[in-house]
Amino acid sequence: MVERRFPRELGSLEPISVFVAAYLRSRGIDPEHAYTVDLLIEELFTNQLKHAKGGGPEVSLGLAGEETDLAITLRDFNVESFDPTSAPREAAPGGEDRGLGLRLVRHLSDSMRYEYKERSAVITVTKKLTP
């Protein structure tokens, strides 16, 4: 796994995208997957910023996989638990459409797992990639 820390702020999205593109190139993963991977990370990262109370100055992003499989791991430090896997899978009838981004993550990824231990929140998504 390749891991890098980024400041826990929206301004990190651009350097995260550069990091992802470099990782995909280094692993021989078709660059056409960059948009989907960026979208998954952007949604998960912004949810951490918006919903996880507390938080250290940095968030860790880990990437693992080659050619046909990718695992994305985001770790938020010194936060209260916010489990994105427990968000509604469907819009509330006639109500506010909350959780739309997480439904998109579920649709684009093959699995999503959340772990919380010692004030550290970890979300891992896997994505099968077509060559």
XYZ file of N, CA and C in Angstrom:
393
model
N 0.847 -1.180 0.000
C 0.000 0.000 0.000
C 0.892 1.243 0.000
N 0.495 2.217 -0.788
C 1.146 3.520 -0.795
C 0.248 4.445 0.011
N 0.844 5.148 0.964
C 0.047 5.994 1.853
C 0.668 7.378 1.927
N -0.205 8.370 1.973
C 0.258 9.742 2.116
C -0.745 10.511 2.969
N -0.257 11.478 3.728
C -1.131 12.315 4.552
C -1.347 13.665 3.876
N -2.574 14.154 4.038
C -2.966 15.436 3.474
C -3.611 16.274 4.562
N -3.468 17.592 4.477
C -4.163 18.446 5.439
C -5.665 18.178 5.419
N -6.278 18.226 6.573
C -7.717 17.963 6.724
C -8.492 19.229 6.336
N -8.477 19.534 5.015
C -9.143 20.726 4.495
C -9.490 20.508 3.026
N -10.504 21.213 2.547
C -10.961 21.044 1.167
C -9.871 21.324 0.146
N -8.940 22.207 0.477
C -7.845 22.514 -0.432
C -6.962 21.320 -0.750
N -7.120 20.236 -0.038
C -6.320 19.030 -0.282
C -6.822 18.220 -1.470
N -8.017 18.527 -1.960
C -8.574 17.711 -3.041
C -7.694 17.729 -4.296
N -7.133 18.871 -4.641
C -6.276 18.923 -5.833
C -5.001 18.098 -5.651
N -4.243 18.268 -4.549
C -3.064 17.413 -4.383
C -3.423 15.923 -4.259
N -4.580 15.621 -3.726
C -5.023 14.222 -3.666
C -5.192 13.685 -5.075
N -5.809 14.460 -5.956
C -6.017 14.049 -7.340
C -4.681 13.803 -8.054
N -3.694 14.648 -7.797
C -2.356 14.476 -8.385
C -1.725 13.180 -7.859
N -1.869 12.930 -6.563
C -1.354 11.709 -5.943
C -1.998 10.467 -6.575
N -3.310 10.512 -6.760
C -4.039 9.385 -7.356
C -3.558 9.139 -8.788
N -3.460 10.185 -9.588
C -3.029 10.038 -10.987
C -1.628 9.421 -11.058
N -0.721 9.875 -10.202
C 0.638 9.325 -10.178
C 0.612 7.851 -9.776
N -0.225 7.498 -8.804
C -0.329 6.106 -8.374
C -0.837 5.237 -9.529
N -1.898 5.677 -10.192
C -2.460 4.891 -11.290
C -1.409 4.669 -12.382
N -0.683 5.716 -12.746
C 0.375 5.589 -13.761
C 1.444 4.587 -13.316
N 1.849 4.674 -12.060
C 2.932 3.813 -11.571
C 2.530 2.346 -11.518
N 1.258 2.079 -11.442
C 0.769 0.687 -11.365
C 0.234 0.170 -12.700
N 0.340 0.986 -13.743
C -0.132 0.546 -15.053
C -1.642 0.490 -15.160
N -2.329 1.241 -14.315
C -3.798 1.278 -14.345
C -4.222 2.326 -15.364
N -5.153 1.955 -16.228
C -5.636 2.859 -17.276
C -6.063 4.187 -16.664
N -5.531 5.309 -17.175
C -5.858 6.622 -16.603
C -7.330 7.003 -16.715
N -8.092 6.285 -17.544
C -9.525 6.582 -17.632
C -10.242 6.315 -16.306
N -9.628 5.550 -15.427
C -10.216 5.267 -14.116
C -10.026 6.403 -13.114
N -9.178 7.358 -13.447
C -8.867 8.448 -12.513
C -10.121 9.216 -12.104
N -11.026 9.475 -13.035
C -12.225 10.249 -12.700
C -13.055 9.536 -11.641
N -13.298 8.253 -11.828
C -14.111 7.489 -10.877
C -13.422 7.409 -9.516
N -12.125 7.143 -9.529
C -11.378 7.042 -8.273
C -11.394 8.392 -7.553
N -11.170 9.491 -8.294
C -11.223 10.829 -7.695
C -12.591 11.113 -7.098
N -13.638 10.720 -7.802
C -15.003 10.944 -7.317
C -15.254 10.185 -6.016
N -14.827 8.940 -5.957
C -14.980 8.150 -4.729
C -14.247 8.814 -3.561
N -12.998 9.193 -3.799
C -12.194 9.795 -2.734
C -12.767 11.148 -2.325
N -13.168 11.963 -3.297
C -13.713 13.284 -2.974
C -14.947 13.167 -2.083
N -15.831 12.258 -2.402
C -17.047 12.097 -1.596
C -16.709 11.629 -0.185
N -15.849 10.638 -0.066
C -15.496 10.118 1.253
C -14.720 11.152 2.069
N -13.798 11.854 1.435
C -12.984 12.858 2.114
C -13.850 14.021 2.605
N -14.720 14.532 1.744
C -15.566 15.660 2.160
C -16.543 15.241 3.249
N -17.005 13.988 3.227
C -17.867 13.500 4.309
C -17.104 13.469 5.624
N -15.843 13.079 5.592
C -15.035 13.098 6.812
C -14.947 14.521 7.355
N -14.685 15.464 6.481
C -14.549 16.855 6.926
C -15.852 17.407 7.494
N -16.962 17.084 6.857
C -18.260 17.648 7.249
C -18.866 16.979 8.479
N -18.718 15.662 8.581
C -19.516 14.920 9.552
C -18.760 14.334 10.735
N -17.464 14.104 10.587
C -16.705 13.517 11.693
C -16.273 14.644 12.628
N -16.774 14.615 13.842
C -16.464 15.670 14.812
C -15.060 15.476 15.381
N -14.361 16.580 15.506
C -12.984 16.528 15.967
C -12.074 16.498 14.757
N -11.060 15.720 14.849
C -10.157 15.549 13.724
C -8.827 16.220 13.931
N -7.790 15.478 13.621
C -6.443 16.017 13.681
C -6.178 16.896 12.469
N -4.964 17.359 12.336
C -4.643 18.262 11.233
C -4.524 17.561 9.881
N -4.422 16.218 9.880
C -4.223 15.497 8.630
C -5.160 14.290 8.519
N -5.342 13.875 7.265
C -6.070 12.652 6.932
C -5.120 11.815 6.084
N -5.120 10.523 6.301
C -4.264 9.624 5.546
C -5.049 8.984 4.408
N -4.433 8.936 3.221
C -5.021 8.270 2.066
C -4.081 7.154 1.651
N -4.617 5.940 1.598
C -3.829 4.795 1.155
C -4.427 4.195 -0.096
N -3.568 3.787 -1.017
C -3.998 3.146 -2.262
C -3.236 1.844 -2.414
N -3.951 0.789 -2.799
C -3.324 -0.510 -3.019
C -4.013 -1.191 -4.188
N -3.247 -1.900 -4.986
C -3.813 -2.647 -6.087
C -3.080 -2.388 -7.385
N -3.391 -3.209 -8.363
C -2.778 -3.083 -9.683
C -3.755 -3.543 -10.741
N -3.699 -2.921 -11.875
C -4.427 -3.228 -13.098
C -5.923 -3.453 -12.949
N -6.361 -4.453 -12.189
C -7.795 -4.762 -12.175
C -8.482 -4.543 -10.830
N -7.730 -4.269 -9.783
C -8.328 -4.090 -8.460
C -7.675 -2.907 -7.761
N -8.483 -2.139 -7.046
C -7.955 -1.005 -6.300
C -8.651 -0.929 -4.950
N -7.869 -0.729 -3.902
C -8.409 -0.483 -2.561
C -8.015 0.933 -2.166
N -8.997 1.685 -1.698
C -8.811 3.065 -1.257
C -9.108 3.101 0.226
N -8.165 3.602 1.024
C -8.349 3.671 2.463
C -8.119 5.098 2.939
N -9.121 5.654 3.613
C -9.009 6.977 4.221
C -9.068 6.809 5.730
N -8.077 7.401 6.414
C -8.017 7.316 7.873
C -8.075 8.732 8.432
N -9.009 8.943 9.358
C -9.177 10.234 10.027
C -8.795 10.024 11.484
N -7.952 10.898 12.000
C -7.375 10.729 13.335
C -8.062 11.635 14.355
N -8.176 11.139 15.579
C -8.715 11.896 16.706
C -10.113 12.454 16.435
N -11.005 11.577 15.975
C -12.378 11.973 15.667
C -13.364 11.100 16.422
N -14.573 11.609 16.525
C -15.678 10.791 17.005
C -16.132 9.915 15.848
N -16.784 8.830 16.163
C -17.229 7.902 15.135
C -18.315 8.528 14.262
N -18.126 8.404 12.954
C -19.155 8.724 11.966
C -19.081 7.620 10.920
N -20.050 6.727 10.949
C -20.036 5.550 10.088
C -20.808 5.814 8.801
N -20.121 6.077 7.697
C -20.828 6.349 6.441
C -21.544 5.125 5.884
N -21.152 3.926 6.323
C -21.837 2.734 5.824
C -23.238 2.606 6.399
N -23.557 3.382 7.433
C -24.890 3.312 8.021
C -25.853 4.342 7.419
N -25.367 5.140 6.455
C -26.234 6.130 5.799
C -27.329 5.405 5.021
N -28.493 6.051 4.853
C -29.588 5.408 4.126
C -29.171 4.998 2.716
N -29.675 3.867 2.299
C -29.382 3.383 0.948
C -30.309 4.000 -0.094
N -31.428 4.553 0.364
C -32.396 5.162 -0.554
C -32.847 6.494 0.006
N -33.336 7.348 -0.890
C -33.848 8.655 -0.477
C -35.114 8.463 0.355
N -35.297 9.335 1.332
C -36.521 9.302 2.129
C -37.673 9.761 1.253
N -38.809 9.075 1.293
C -39.942 9.463 0.450
C -40.434 10.866 0.800
N -40.460 11.731 -0.218
C -40.990 13.069 -0.040
C -40.151 13.968 0.840
N -38.987 13.511 1.249
C -38.163 14.290 2.173
C -36.875 14.752 1.546
N -36.045 15.306 2.369
C -34.746 15.786 1.929
C -33.900 14.598 1.484
N -33.207 14.777 0.382
C -32.390 13.690 -0.169
C -31.004 13.708 0.448
N -30.859 13.085 1.599
C -29.564 13.003 2.273
C -28.890 11.698 1.899
N -27.591 11.712 1.927
C -26.848 10.492 1.638
C -26.677 10.195 0.168
N -26.974 11.165 -0.699
C -26.871 10.940 -2.140
C -25.445 10.574 -2.542
N -24.458 11.298 -2.002
C -23.066 11.012 -2.332
C -22.639 9.625 -1.902
N -23.099 9.182 -0.740
C -22.736 7.834 -0.285
C -23.430 6.757 -1.108
N -24.620 7.060 -1.601
C -25.271 6.107 -2.511
C -24.455 6.002 -3.803
N -23.901 7.124 -4.255
C -23.042 7.115 -5.432
C -21.789 6.272 -5.158
N -21.187 6.436 -3.989
C -20.016 5.635 -3.620
C -20.373 4.157 -3.650
N -21.511 3.791 -3.090
C -21.932 2.380 -3.099
C -22.107 1.867 -4.525
N -22.653 2.724 -5.381
C -22.901 2.333 -6.777
C -21.581 2.144 -7.538
N -20.612 3.027 -7.315
C -19.359 2.993 -8.067
C -18.345 1.995 -7.525
N -18.475 1.619 -6.258
C -17.486 0.717 -5.651
C -18.053 -0.693 -5.537
N -17.170 -1.615 -5.233
C -17.596 -3.007 -5.059
C -17.795 -3.380 -3.601
N -17.146 -2.635 -2.711
C -17.378 -2.848 -1.281
C -16.990 -1.584 -0.528
N -17.586 -1.435 0.656
C -17.272 -0.306 1.528
C -17.291 -0.825 2.958
N -16.208 -0.536 3.686
C -16.083 -1.027 5.066
C -15.638 0.129 5.961
N -16.177 0.158 7.167
C -15.832 1.194 8.133
C -15.328 0.538 9.405
N -14.252 1.110 9.974
C -13.716 0.643 11.255
C -13.440 1.859 12.125
N -13.674 1.707 13.412
C -13.399 2.790 14.353
C -12.739 2.191 15.574
N -11.549 2.713 15.901
C -10.821 2.196 17.050
C -9.904 3.293 17.573
N -9.946 3.501 18.862
C -9.073 4.461 19.540
C -9.086 5.831 18.851
N -10.287 6.325 18.589
C -10.536 7.645 17.986
C -9.957 7.786 16.582
N -9.776 6.664 15.900
C -9.317 6.659 14.518
C -10.406 6.001 13.660
N -10.871 6.734 12.646
C -11.916 6.226 11.752
C -11.284 5.852 10.417
N -11.579 4.646 9.953
C -11.014 4.161 8.701
C -12.145 3.689 7.793
N -12.172 4.251 6.585
C -13.135 3.794 5.576
C -12.331 3.219 4.420
N -12.701 2.017 3.999
C -12.025 1.355 2.892
C -13.050 0.994 1.838
N -12.750 1.391 0.615
C -13.593 1.013 -0.519
C -12.735 0.240 -1.517
N -13.332 -0.749 -2.140
C -12.636 -1.476 -3.192
C -13.377 -1.253 -4.498
N -12.602 -1.287 -5.579
C -13.149 -1.060 -6.906
C -12.454 -1.987 -7.881
N -13.243 -2.771 -8.620
C -12.699 -3.587 -9.696
C -12.556 -2.682 -10.908
N -11.404 -2.770 -11.555
C -11.117 -1.930 -12.706
C -11.008 -2.800 -13.957
N -11.601 -2.346 -15.021
C -11.455 -3.074 -16.281
C -10.231 -2.553 -17.005
N -9.404 -3.463 -17.523
C -8.166 -3.031 -18.208
C -8.466 -2.243 -19.482
